[in-house]
Tab-separated table of C-alpha atoms in Angstrom:
chain	number	residue	atom	x	y	z
B	17	MET	CA	-53.120	-52.431	-41.623
B	18	THR	CA	-53.117	-50.183	-44.732
B	19	LYS	CA	-54.985	-51.651	-47.655
B	20	LYS	CA	-55.075	-50.376	-51.210
B	21	LYS	CA	-55.516	-51.779	-54.673
B	22	ASN	CA	-52.648	-52.401	-57.064
B	23	SER	CA	-53.499	-50.722	-60.391
B	24	ALA	CA	-51.601	-53.227	-62.560
B	25	ALA	CA	-53.052	-56.244	-60.782
B	26	GLU	CA	-56.574	-54.798	-61.014
B	27	ASN	CA	-56.384	-55.504	-64.746
B	28	PHE	CA	-56.822	-59.174	-63.823
B	29	LEU	CA	-60.550	-58.526	-63.393
B	30	GLU	CA	-60.995	-56.291	-66.463
B	31	GLY	CA	-61.996	-57.272	-69.987
B	32	SER	CA	-62.710	-60.724	-71.354
B	33	VAL	CA	-61.297	-63.860	-69.770
B	34	ALA	CA	-59.402	-64.689	-72.963
B	35	SER	CA	-57.665	-61.301	-73.085
B	36	ALA	CA	-56.819	-61.420	-69.361
B	37	VAL	CA	-55.279	-64.884	-69.695
B	38	LEU	CA	-53.371	-64.136	-72.901
B	39	ARG	CA	-52.111	-60.794	-71.550
B	40	ASN	CA	-50.342	-62.697	-68.761
B	41	VAL	CA	-49.582	-65.991	-70.483
B	42	ILE	CA	-47.919	-64.755	-73.690
B	43	PRO	CA	-45.068	-62.850	-71.943
B	44	SER	CA	-44.606	-65.863	-69.664
B	45	ILE	CA	-44.338	-68.221	-72.653
B	46	ALA	CA	-41.855	-65.856	-74.318
B	47	ALA	CA	-39.739	-65.776	-71.165
B	48	MET	CA	-39.789	-69.571	-70.834
B	49	LEU	CA	-38.882	-70.002	-74.509
B	50	MET	CA	-35.876	-67.783	-73.883
B	51	VAL	CA	-34.978	-70.042	-70.967
B	52	LEU	CA	-35.191	-72.937	-73.427
B	53	VAL	CA	-32.936	-71.169	-75.946
B	54	TYR	CA	-30.480	-70.477	-73.149
B	55	ASN	CA	-30.510	-74.142	-72.086
B	56	LEU	CA	-30.118	-75.363	-75.656
B	57	ALA	CA	-27.376	-72.857	-76.467
B	58	ASP	CA	-24.790	-74.452	-74.156
B	59	THR	CA	-25.482	-77.904	-75.597
B	60	PHE	CA	-25.577	-76.622	-79.189
B	61	PHE	CA	-22.311	-74.675	-79.131
B	62	ILE	CA	-20.516	-77.356	-77.132
B	63	GLY	CA	-21.802	-79.802	-79.758
B	64	GLN	CA	-19.980	-77.721	-82.384
B	65	THR	CA	-16.691	-78.781	-80.776
B	66	HIS	CA	-17.618	-82.339	-81.905
B	67	ASN	CA	-16.719	-83.582	-78.440
B	68	ASP	CA	-19.672	-85.726	-77.323
B	69	TYR	CA	-18.053	-86.165	-73.895
B	70	MET	CA	-18.508	-82.429	-73.328
B	71	VAL	CA	-22.135	-82.779	-74.397
B	72	ALA	CA	-22.505	-85.631	-71.906
B	73	SER	CA	-20.968	-83.484	-69.151
B	74	VAL	CA	-23.611	-80.779	-69.686
B	75	SER	CA	-26.286	-83.489	-69.404
B	76	LEU	CA	-24.705	-84.695	-66.172
B	77	ALA	CA	-24.648	-81.151	-64.778
B	78	THR	CA	-28.312	-80.440	-65.649
B	79	PRO	CA	-29.706	-81.878	-62.375
B	80	VAL	CA	-27.669	-79.318	-60.431
B	81	PHE	CA	-29.238	-76.493	-62.466
B	82	LEU	CA	-32.599	-77.942	-61.562
B	83	LEU	CA	-31.631	-77.780	-57.883
B	84	TYR	CA	-30.901	-74.057	-58.140
B	85	MET	CA	-34.100	-73.561	-60.137
B	86	SER	CA	-36.031	-75.402	-57.427
B	87	LEU	CA	-34.749	-72.938	-54.813
B	88	GLY	CA	-35.792	-70.000	-56.994
B	89	THR	CA	-39.147	-71.667	-57.558
B	90	LEU	CA	-39.594	-72.263	-53.826
B	91	PHE	CA	-39.573	-68.543	-53.043
B	92	GLY	CA	-40.847	-67.363	-56.447
B	93	MET	CA	-43.942	-69.544	-56.782
B	94	GLY	CA	-44.644	-69.547	-53.046
B	95	GLY	CA	-44.329	-65.770	-52.944
B	96	THR	CA	-46.428	-65.326	-56.084
B	97	SER	CA	-49.291	-67.339	-54.600
B	98	VAL	CA	-49.350	-65.384	-51.333
B	99	ILE	CA	-48.771	-61.973	-52.963
B	100	SER	CA	-51.440	-62.372	-55.671
B	101	ARG	CA	-54.044	-63.413	-53.085
B	102	SER	CA	-53.002	-60.503	-50.839
B	103	LEU	CA	-53.329	-58.022	-53.702
B	104	GLY	CA	-56.713	-59.549	-54.565
B	105	ARG	CA	-57.794	-58.690	-50.988
B	106	GLY	CA	-56.260	-55.214	-51.352
B	107	ASP	CA	-53.586	-55.820	-48.683
B	108	THR	CA	-50.513	-54.252	-50.305
B	109	GLU	CA	-48.501	-53.861	-47.065
B	110	TYR	CA	-48.627	-57.587	-46.398
B	111	ALA	CA	-47.585	-58.266	-50.007
B	112	LYS	CA	-44.524	-56.020	-49.515
B	113	LYS	CA	-43.396	-58.018	-46.497
B	114	VAL	CA	-43.816	-61.293	-48.376
B	115	CYS	CA	-41.755	-59.944	-51.285
B	116	SER	CA	-38.914	-58.859	-49.004
B	117	PHE	CA	-38.945	-62.213	-47.218
B	118	CYS	CA	-38.585	-64.032	-50.534
B	119	ILE	CA	-35.414	-62.288	-51.651
B	120	TRP	CA	-33.501	-62.344	-48.372
B	121	ALA	CA	-34.488	-65.887	-47.469
B	122	GLY	CA	-33.558	-66.944	-51.021
B	123	VAL	CA	-30.130	-65.301	-50.788
B	124	ALA	CA	-29.394	-66.933	-47.424
B	125	VAL	CA	-30.448	-70.398	-48.572
B	126	GLY	CA	-28.566	-69.955	-51.850
B	127	LEU	CA	-25.286	-69.079	-50.129
B	128	VAL	CA	-25.519	-72.131	-47.882
B	129	PHE	CA	-26.364	-74.367	-50.820
B	130	THR	CA	-23.441	-73.033	-52.890
B	131	ALA	CA	-20.999	-73.671	-50.035
B	132	LEU	CA	-22.221	-77.264	-49.733
B	133	MET	CA	-21.941	-77.762	-53.492
B	134	ILE	CA	-18.306	-76.635	-53.564
B	135	ILE	CA	-17.307	-78.628	-50.475
B	136	PHE	CA	-18.914	-81.883	-51.648
B	137	ILE	CA	-18.236	-81.573	-55.393
B	138	ASP	CA	-16.367	-84.903	-55.743
B	139	PRO	CA	-18.997	-87.078	-54.017
B	140	LEU	CA	-21.634	-85.240	-56.080
B	141	LEU	CA	-19.834	-86.102	-59.324
B	142	ARG	CA	-19.891	-89.783	-58.362
B	143	ILE	CA	-23.632	-89.556	-57.660
B	144	LEU	CA	-24.189	-87.855	-61.028
B	145	GLY	CA	-22.485	-90.782	-62.779
B	146	ALA	CA	-19.458	-88.928	-64.176
B	147	SER	CA	-16.881	-91.203	-65.828
B	148	LYS	CA	-13.150	-90.580	-66.165
B	149	GLU	CA	-13.830	-89.065	-69.617
B	150	THR	CA	-16.483	-86.613	-68.339
B	151	TRP	CA	-15.212	-86.002	-64.784
B	152	SER	CA	-13.029	-82.933	-65.363
B	153	TYR	CA	-15.499	-81.310	-67.763
B	154	THR	CA	-18.436	-81.734	-65.380
B	155	LYS	CA	-16.424	-80.578	-62.350
B	156	THR	CA	-15.205	-77.418	-64.078
B	157	TYR	CA	-18.702	-76.540	-65.273
B	158	LEU	CA	-20.336	-77.092	-61.881
B	159	LEU	CA	-17.723	-75.225	-59.836
B	160	ILE	CA	-17.980	-72.087	-61.971
B	161	VAL	CA	-21.780	-72.069	-62.173
B	162	SER	CA	-22.290	-72.920	-58.477
B	163	ALA	CA	-20.065	-70.032	-57.372
B	164	CYS	CA	-22.743	-67.593	-58.575
B	165	GLY	CA	-25.778	-69.775	-57.941
B	166	VAL	CA	-27.455	-67.159	-55.734
B	167	PHE	CA	-27.987	-64.933	-58.799
B	168	SER	CA	-29.777	-67.797	-60.537
B	169	ILE	CA	-32.066	-68.098	-57.500
B	170	ILE	CA	-32.858	-64.361	-57.509
B	171	SER	CA	-33.601	-64.389	-61.244
B	172	ASN	CA	-35.842	-67.474	-61.061
B	173	CYS	CA	-37.626	-66.089	-58.008
B	174	TYR	CA	-38.453	-62.620	-59.278
B	175	THR	CA	-39.443	-63.551	-62.797
B	176	ASN	CA	-42.434	-65.119	-61.015
B	177	ILE	CA	-43.093	-62.483	-58.357
B	178	LEU	CA	-43.302	-59.604	-60.847
B	179	ARG	CA	-46.229	-61.421	-62.469
B	180	ALA	CA	-48.040	-61.408	-59.117
B	181	GLU	CA	-48.550	-57.639	-59.423
B	182	GLY	CA	-49.482	-57.832	-63.106
B	183	ARG	CA	-46.018	-56.954	-64.456
B	184	SER	CA	-45.764	-59.823	-66.946
B	185	THR	CA	-43.866	-57.792	-69.538
B	186	GLN	CA	-41.219	-56.657	-67.039
B	187	ALA	CA	-40.871	-60.219	-65.800
B	188	MET	CA	-40.290	-61.364	-69.381
B	189	VAL	CA	-37.714	-58.635	-70.068
B	190	GLY	CA	-35.514	-59.709	-67.141
B	191	THR	CA	-35.445	-63.284	-68.385
B	192	LEU	CA	-34.808	-62.187	-71.970
B	193	ILE	CA	-31.892	-59.925	-71.044
B	194	GLY	CA	-30.006	-62.530	-69.031
B	195	ASN	CA	-30.641	-65.442	-71.368
B	196	LEU	CA	-30.018	-63.496	-74.570
B	197	LEU	CA	-26.675	-62.346	-73.191
B	198	ASN	CA	-25.788	-65.966	-72.424
B	199	VAL	CA	-26.678	-67.023	-75.984
B	200	ILE	CA	-24.524	-64.219	-77.442
B	201	LEU	CA	-21.555	-65.067	-75.216
B	202	ASP	CA	-21.688	-68.835	-75.792
B	203	PRO	CA	-20.174	-68.933	-79.302
B	204	ILE	CA	-17.633	-66.268	-78.351
B	205	MET	CA	-16.372	-68.077	-75.261
B	206	ILE	CA	-16.839	-71.695	-76.330
B	207	LEU	CA	-15.654	-71.486	-79.952
B	208	TRP	CA	-13.881	-68.181	-80.617
B	209	PHE	CA	-11.881	-68.105	-77.355
B	210	ASP	CA	-11.715	-71.925	-77.507
B	211	TRP	CA	-12.554	-72.187	-73.798
B	212	GLY	CA	-14.923	-75.133	-74.318
B	213	ILE	CA	-16.848	-76.145	-71.205
B	214	THR	CA	-15.253	-73.329	-69.166
B	215	GLY	CA	-16.572	-70.757	-71.643
B	216	ALA	CA	-20.065	-72.232	-71.445
B	217	ALA	CA	-20.032	-71.960	-67.651
B	218	ILE	CA	-18.743	-68.355	-67.665
B	219	ALA	CA	-21.388	-67.309	-70.210
B	220	THR	CA	-24.083	-68.873	-68.016
B	221	VAL	CA	-22.833	-67.045	-64.918
B	222	ILE	CA	-22.732	-63.650	-66.665
B	223	GLY	CA	-26.274	-64.142	-67.993
B	224	ASN	CA	-27.605	-65.046	-64.541
B	225	VAL	CA	-25.879	-62.094	-62.860
B	226	VAL	CA	-27.196	-59.571	-65.396
B	227	GLY	CA	-30.722	-61.020	-65.219
B	228	ALA	CA	-30.721	-60.818	-61.423
B	229	LEU	CA	-29.419	-57.229	-61.495
B	230	TYR	CA	-32.285	-56.221	-63.794
B	231	TYR	CA	-34.840	-57.390	-61.221
B	232	LEU	CA	-32.977	-55.745	-58.343
B	233	LEU	CA	-32.826	-52.430	-60.244
B	234	TYR	CA	-36.554	-52.708	-60.971
B	235	PHE	CA	-37.234	-52.629	-57.227
B	236	TRP	CA	-34.495	-50.144	-56.319
B	237	THR	CA	-35.838	-47.580	-58.817
B	238	GLY	CA	-39.274	-47.698	-57.192
B	239	LYS	CA	-41.172	-49.126	-60.171
B	240	SER	CA	-42.870	-51.770	-58.036
B	241	THR	CA	-45.546	-51.483	-55.385
B	242	LEU	CA	-43.751	-54.379	-53.663
B	243	SER	CA	-40.512	-54.204	-51.689
B	244	ILE	CA	-37.133	-55.893	-51.254
B	245	ARG	CA	-35.999	-53.591	-48.444
B	246	PRO	CA	-34.487	-55.406	-45.445
B	247	ALA	CA	-36.697	-53.237	-43.216
B	248	ASP	CA	-39.767	-54.954	-44.664
B	249	PHE	CA	-38.409	-58.453	-44.050
B	250	ARG	CA	-40.725	-60.503	-41.826
B	251	MET	CA	-41.041	-64.201	-41.076
B	252	GLY	CA	-44.018	-64.071	-38.712
B	253	ASP	CA	-47.685	-63.340	-39.393
B	254	HIS	CA	-47.850	-66.509	-41.545
B	255	ILE	CA	-45.447	-65.001	-44.088
B	256	ALA	CA	-42.738	-67.678	-44.008
B	257	SER	CA	-45.217	-70.498	-43.481
B	258	GLY	CA	-47.507	-69.194	-46.257
B	259	VAL	CA	-44.672	-68.945	-48.781
B	260	LEU	CA	-43.178	-72.315	-47.849
B	261	ALA	CA	-46.563	-74.087	-47.800
B	262	ILE	CA	-46.916	-73.441	-51.536
B	263	GLY	CA	-43.252	-72.952	-52.434
B	264	ILE	CA	-42.087	-76.345	-51.168
B	265	PRO	CA	-44.590	-78.344	-53.258
B	266	ALA	CA	-43.853	-76.117	-56.275
B	267	SER	CA	-40.079	-76.501	-55.905
B	268	LEU	CA	-40.328	-80.160	-55.043
B	269	GLY	CA	-41.228	-80.862	-58.661
B	270	SER	CA	-37.893	-79.385	-59.823
B	271	LEU	CA	-36.028	-80.983	-56.928
B	272	LEU	CA	-37.418	-84.448	-57.625
B	273	MET	CA	-36.802	-83.915	-61.333
B	274	SER	CA	-33.180	-83.271	-60.431
B	275	VAL	CA	-32.978	-86.390	-58.264
B	276	SER	CA	-34.770	-88.546	-60.844
B	277	GLN	CA	-32.479	-87.278	-63.597
B	278	MET	CA	-29.444	-88.114	-61.487
B	279	ILE	CA	-30.812	-91.644	-61.058
B	280	THR	CA	-31.604	-91.977	-64.772
B	281	ASN	CA	-28.183	-90.641	-65.802
B	282	SER	CA	-26.530	-93.095	-63.434
B	283	LEU	CA	-28.524	-96.018	-64.897
B	284	MET	CA	-27.956	-94.751	-68.444
B	285	ALA	CA	-24.190	-94.562	-67.765
B	286	GLU	CA	-24.191	-98.369	-67.693
B	287	TYR	CA	-24.739	-98.191	-71.474
B	288	GLY	CA	-21.875	-95.700	-71.983
B	289	ASP	CA	-21.285	-91.935	-72.124
B	290	LEU	CA	-22.842	-91.647	-75.583
B	291	ALA	CA	-26.104	-93.032	-74.202
B	292	VAL	CA	-25.979	-90.365	-71.478
B	293	ALA	CA	-25.426	-87.698	-74.150
B	294	ALA	CA	-28.336	-89.063	-76.231
B	295	TYR	CA	-30.679	-89.095	-73.252
B	296	GLY	CA	-29.616	-85.573	-72.283
B	297	VAL	CA	-30.368	-84.263	-75.769
B	298	SER	CA	-33.765	-86.007	-75.861
B	299	ALA	CA	-34.563	-84.355	-72.512
B	300	LYS	CA	-33.687	-80.990	-74.089
B	301	ILE	CA	-36.114	-81.659	-76.964
B	302	LEU	CA	-38.834	-82.675	-74.518
B	303	MET	CA	-38.108	-79.385	-72.745
B	304	ILE	CA	-39.387	-77.504	-75.811
B	305	VAL	CA	-42.915	-78.639	-74.951
B	306	THR	CA	-42.331	-78.561	-71.200
B	307	VAL	CA	-41.316	-74.895	-71.018
B	308	ILE	CA	-44.373	-73.866	-73.040
B	309	GLY	CA	-46.641	-75.757	-70.628
B	310	ILE	CA	-44.841	-74.235	-67.642
B	311	GLY	CA	-45.024	-70.761	-69.190
B	312	ILE	CA	-48.787	-71.023	-69.696
B	313	GLY	CA	-49.372	-72.346	-66.174
B	314	GLN	CA	-47.099	-69.846	-64.441
B	315	GLY	CA	-48.468	-66.968	-66.498
B	316	ALA	CA	-52.038	-67.819	-65.501
B	317	GLN	CA	-51.299	-68.422	-61.812
B	318	PRO	CA	-51.258	-64.761	-60.626
B	319	LEU	CA	-54.559	-64.150	-62.449
B	320	LEU	CA	-56.106	-67.230	-60.813
B	321	GLY	CA	-54.752	-66.239	-57.400
B	322	TYR	CA	-56.076	-62.687	-57.728
B	323	CYS	CA	-59.538	-63.929	-58.761
B	324	TYR	CA	-59.568	-66.312	-55.807
B	325	GLY	CA	-58.442	-63.585	-53.385
B	326	ALA	CA	-61.132	-61.273	-54.769
B	327	LYS	CA	-63.761	-64.017	-54.184
B	328	ASN	CA	-64.580	-64.138	-57.901
B	329	MET	CA	-64.848	-67.913	-58.415
B	330	HIS	CA	-66.814	-67.564	-61.661
B	331	ARG	CA	-63.920	-65.716	-63.328
B	332	PHE	CA	-61.450	-68.132	-61.688
B	333	GLN	CA	-63.160	-71.144	-63.287
B	334	ALA	CA	-63.556	-69.434	-66.651
B	335	SER	CA	-59.881	-68.459	-66.640
B	336	LEU	CA	-58.791	-71.988	-65.751
B	337	LYS	CA	-60.985	-73.493	-68.495
B	338	PHE	CA	-59.596	-71.133	-71.143
B	339	THR	CA	-56.034	-71.742	-69.950
B	340	SER	CA	-56.469	-75.532	-70.132
B	341	ILE	CA	-57.933	-75.487	-73.657
B	342	PHE	CA	-55.334	-72.999	-74.909
B	343	SER	CA	-52.461	-75.022	-73.421
B	344	LEU	CA	-53.795	-78.282	-74.882
B	345	ILE	CA	-53.891	-76.790	-78.388
B	346	VAL	CA	-50.472	-75.115	-78.195
B	347	CYS	CA	-48.650	-78.039	-76.556
B	348	GLY	CA	-50.311	-80.472	-78.976
B	349	ALA	CA	-49.091	-78.523	-82.006
B	350	VAL	CA	-45.536	-78.177	-80.673
B	351	THR	CA	-45.387	-81.871	-79.705
B	352	LEU	CA	-46.377	-82.894	-83.229
B	353	LEU	CA	-43.673	-80.699	-84.776
B	354	CYS	CA	-41.000	-82.031	-82.407
B	355	TYR	CA	-42.018	-85.627	-83.144
B	356	ILE	CA	-41.895	-85.134	-86.924
B	357	PHE	CA	-38.556	-83.286	-86.840
B	358	ALA	CA	-36.943	-85.336	-84.063
B	359	ARG	CA	-33.973	-86.474	-86.189
B	360	PRO	CA	-32.883	-83.043	-87.455
B	361	LEU	CA	-33.339	-81.642	-83.953
B	362	VAL	CA	-31.128	-84.310	-82.372
B	363	GLN	CA	-28.629	-83.926	-85.198
B	364	ILE	CA	-28.045	-80.327	-84.162
B	365	PHE	CA	-26.394	-81.553	-80.957
B	366	LEU	CA	-24.964	-84.996	-81.697
B	367	SER	CA	-22.683	-86.163	-84.512
B	368	THR	CA	-21.872	-89.782	-83.580
B	369	PRO	CA	-24.295	-92.102	-85.499
B	370	ASP	CA	-25.022	-94.407	-82.535
B	371	ALA	CA	-25.739	-91.470	-80.212
B	372	LEU	CA	-27.884	-89.834	-82.908
B	373	ASP	CA	-30.067	-92.929	-83.384
B	374	LEU	CA	-30.517	-93.338	-79.626
B	375	GLY	CA	-31.390	-89.665	-79.273
B	376	VAL	CA	-34.140	-89.892	-81.917
B	377	THR	CA	-35.612	-93.027	-80.321
B	378	PHE	CA	-35.573	-91.530	-76.819
B	379	SER	CA	-37.083	-88.255	-78.055
B	380	ARG	CA	-40.054	-89.883	-79.769
B	381	ILE	CA	-40.753	-92.104	-76.772
B	382	MET	CA	-40.672	-89.194	-74.325
B	383	LEU	CA	-42.807	-86.975	-76.583
B	384	SER	CA	-45.672	-89.501	-76.628
B	385	THR	CA	-47.510	-87.778	-73.740
B	386	ALA	CA	-46.005	-84.284	-74.026
B	387	TRP	CA	-49.150	-82.873	-75.697
B	388	LEU	CA	-50.869	-83.122	-72.291
B	389	PHE	CA	-48.209	-81.121	-70.402
B	390	GLY	CA	-50.125	-77.851	-70.664
B	391	VAL	CA	-53.143	-79.311	-68.878
B	392	TYR	CA	-50.941	-80.666	-66.089
B	393	TYR	CA	-49.234	-77.327	-65.468
B	394	ALA	CA	-52.532	-75.429	-65.676
B	395	MET	CA	-53.966	-77.680	-62.964
B	396	ILE	CA	-50.992	-77.609	-60.621
B	397	ASN	CA	-50.708	-73.812	-60.905
B	398	ALA	CA	-54.425	-73.505	-60.148
B	399	LEU	CA	-53.879	-75.505	-56.960
B	400	GLN	CA	-50.968	-73.270	-55.991
B	401	ALA	CA	-53.031	-70.149	-56.790
B	402	VAL	CA	-55.699	-71.031	-54.215
B	403	GLY	CA	-53.116	-72.074	-51.610
B	404	ALA	CA	-53.983	-75.800	-51.801
B	405	ALA	CA	-50.660	-76.934	-50.339
B	406	LYS	CA	-51.404	-80.618	-49.752
B	407	PRO	CA	-52.767	-81.498	-53.225
B	408	SER	CA	-49.930	-79.522	-54.815
B	409	LEU	CA	-47.364	-81.343	-52.678
B	410	TRP	CA	-48.907	-84.725	-53.475
B	411	LEU	CA	-48.792	-84.079	-57.225
B	412	SER	CA	-45.164	-82.951	-57.132
B	413	VAL	CA	-44.116	-85.996	-55.125
B	414	CYS	CA	-46.050	-88.404	-57.342
B	415	ARG	CA	-44.907	-87.289	-60.784
B	416	GLN	CA	-41.130	-87.326	-60.339
B	417	GLY	CA	-40.914	-89.413	-57.185
B	418	ILE	CA	-43.494	-91.997	-56.177
B	419	ILE	CA	-44.438	-92.852	-59.782
B	420	TYR	CA	-41.323	-92.074	-61.819
B	421	ILE	CA	-38.471	-93.478	-59.727
B	422	PRO	CA	-39.917	-96.999	-59.302
B	423	ALA	CA	-40.978	-96.925	-62.973
B	424	VAL	CA	-37.467	-96.188	-64.216
B	425	PHE	CA	-36.052	-99.240	-62.405
B	426	LEU	CA	-38.968	-101.470	-63.446
B	427	PHE	CA	-38.928	-100.489	-67.125
B	428	LYS	CA	-35.138	-100.820	-67.342
B	429	ALA	CA	-35.370	-104.341	-65.941
B	430	VAL	CA	-38.179	-105.327	-68.337
B	431	ILE	CA	-37.358	-103.406	-71.546
B	432	GLY	CA	-33.718	-102.396	-71.176
B	433	ILE	CA	-32.259	-99.096	-72.332
B	434	ASN	CA	-35.513	-97.885	-73.984
B	435	GLY	CA	-37.303	-98.538	-70.699
B	436	LEU	CA	-35.373	-95.653	-69.166
B	437	ALA	CA	-37.117	-93.363	-71.663
B	438	TRP	CA	-40.581	-94.976	-71.343
B	439	ALA	CA	-40.676	-94.358	-67.572
B	440	GLN	CA	-41.292	-90.623	-68.105
B	441	PRO	CA	-44.426	-90.869	-70.330
B	442	VAL	CA	-45.969	-93.395	-67.945
B	443	ALA	CA	-45.330	-91.118	-64.949
B	444	ASP	CA	-46.653	-88.103	-66.887
B	445	LEU	CA	-49.896	-89.786	-67.935
B	446	LEU	CA	-50.763	-91.007	-64.441
B	447	SER	CA	-49.853	-87.608	-62.941
B	448	ILE	CA	-52.038	-85.700	-65.420
B	449	VAL	CA	-55.078	-87.815	-64.549
B	450	LEU	CA	-54.372	-87.254	-60.853
B	451	ALA	CA	-53.900	-83.492	-61.379
B	452	VAL	CA	-57.266	-83.060	-63.094
B	453	ALA	CA	-59.086	-85.068	-60.398
B	454	MET	CA	-57.433	-83.144	-57.532
B	455	THR	CA	-58.070	-79.742	-59.122
B	456	LEU	CA	-61.763	-80.434	-59.723
B	457	ARG	CA	-62.122	-81.641	-56.126
B	458	THR	CA	-60.332	-78.567	-54.757
B	459	ILE	CA	-62.470	-76.166	-56.809
B	460	ARG	CA	-65.629	-77.836	-55.535
B	461	LYS	CA	-64.407	-77.426	-51.927
B	462	CYS	CA	-63.502	-73.773	-52.546
B	463	LYS	CA	-66.975	-73.056	-53.948
B	464	GLU	CA	-68.626	-74.759	-50.985
B	465	ALA	CA	-66.503	-72.762	-48.516
B	466	ASP	CA	-67.274	-69.536	-50.398
B	467	ALA	CA	-71.017	-70.299	-50.334
B	468	LYS	CA	-70.915	-70.929	-46.586
B	469	GLU	CA	-69.023	-67.674	-46.014
B	470	GLN	CA	-71.554	-65.699	-48.046
B	471	ALA	CA	-74.462	-67.342	-46.213
B	472	ALA	CA	-72.872	-66.502	-42.844
B	473	ALA	CA	-72.295	-62.888	-43.930
B	474	ALA	CA	-75.905	-62.616	-45.093
B	475	ALA	CA	-77.157	-64.052	-41.765
B	476	ASN	CA	-75.032	-61.579	-39.788
B	477	ALA	CA	-76.308	-58.689	-41.905
B	478	ALA	CA	-79.907	-59.801	-41.385
B	479	GLY	CA	-79.343	-60.103	-37.632
B	480	ALA	CA	-77.874	-56.627	-37.476
């Protein structure tokens, strides 16, 4: 098998740890912030119609976006982990096959998923908790967006994979192009054309299509050392299993977040559509901190994977330590700002006084542990970087499943409507403690395995 080094990825081992981390993390944060702007834009411009039922319908549709994101994450994060370790070993040909597998498997799964979404749209709306006031809005939005869901999968997948070969800036540009276009089109289609929820959906589709085309053109023009050619597609040689072993735990977080949000929306619907709208807006505000934590973690993951593949555990640990401290400081500062300015932030999206007050209360409750998000995402991305599938899977299942779902029912029964908001901080805190413990244990095992391998190599050399 032909092996050669990737010049862009080799920069992972050059210079100071701080510069290596920041060089990859800052474009990733910028890209994730643009994702945030794109997510907020629909809610903001729909809020300018002063129709809080439309705002509620966007909140109800959010779990479906998370499902598409989880599919993109499955192949994007799984592929990134395998590719970065392969490039760290110098095995470019294997990395090409992994890259090709990710796009074609993602397209196939996306087409199947879209067909199921369209066929079962009415039962899905009932599961989401749509009322007679929000039913038609939510249905229209979901049908339009789902029809082009495969482009969302491609965009979410390859914004991660480009980072695996050290192309953080190019990865950021693709996200910026698609999301910026969506933000520009939102006011035109929602307000100027007066298309309302239909305009928001069309703007989202156009943004996703353009973003996906940017990544496809990047590969077609030969700018990458990786490949999306069908001829390079392989499932054997541990390609499919390697991608899925990390991709499933990584995507399971988004998938369970989608399921848990469906459950929460359904329980919140018992208090009325305005409560659903308030909770949806508070989730958007929490997302301000979340996307920064995700951006830092995802930006650092290719660097961590490359260091691990290159058997440089000292730089791996130093990079993880810097990433954790940096993320704690940044997420702490942003959390404080969001908490202080919670009311004006909620007021951007909601006009009804009751919904506004609920939104502020929910936001401040859910922000109580947000300052720790960066540490959580640094840890879980470190686990994915070294291919620790089981710990990564366990963390994903715990945070939004095993811990959160029982908590949301328990806290609702004990506290009432505010309990639905308190369930998330409790789940976050327990998950962060678990993430730190699992990561430290995994690093210790990796160092022990590396020491044994070096001792065996030394013994073989001495025997020769």
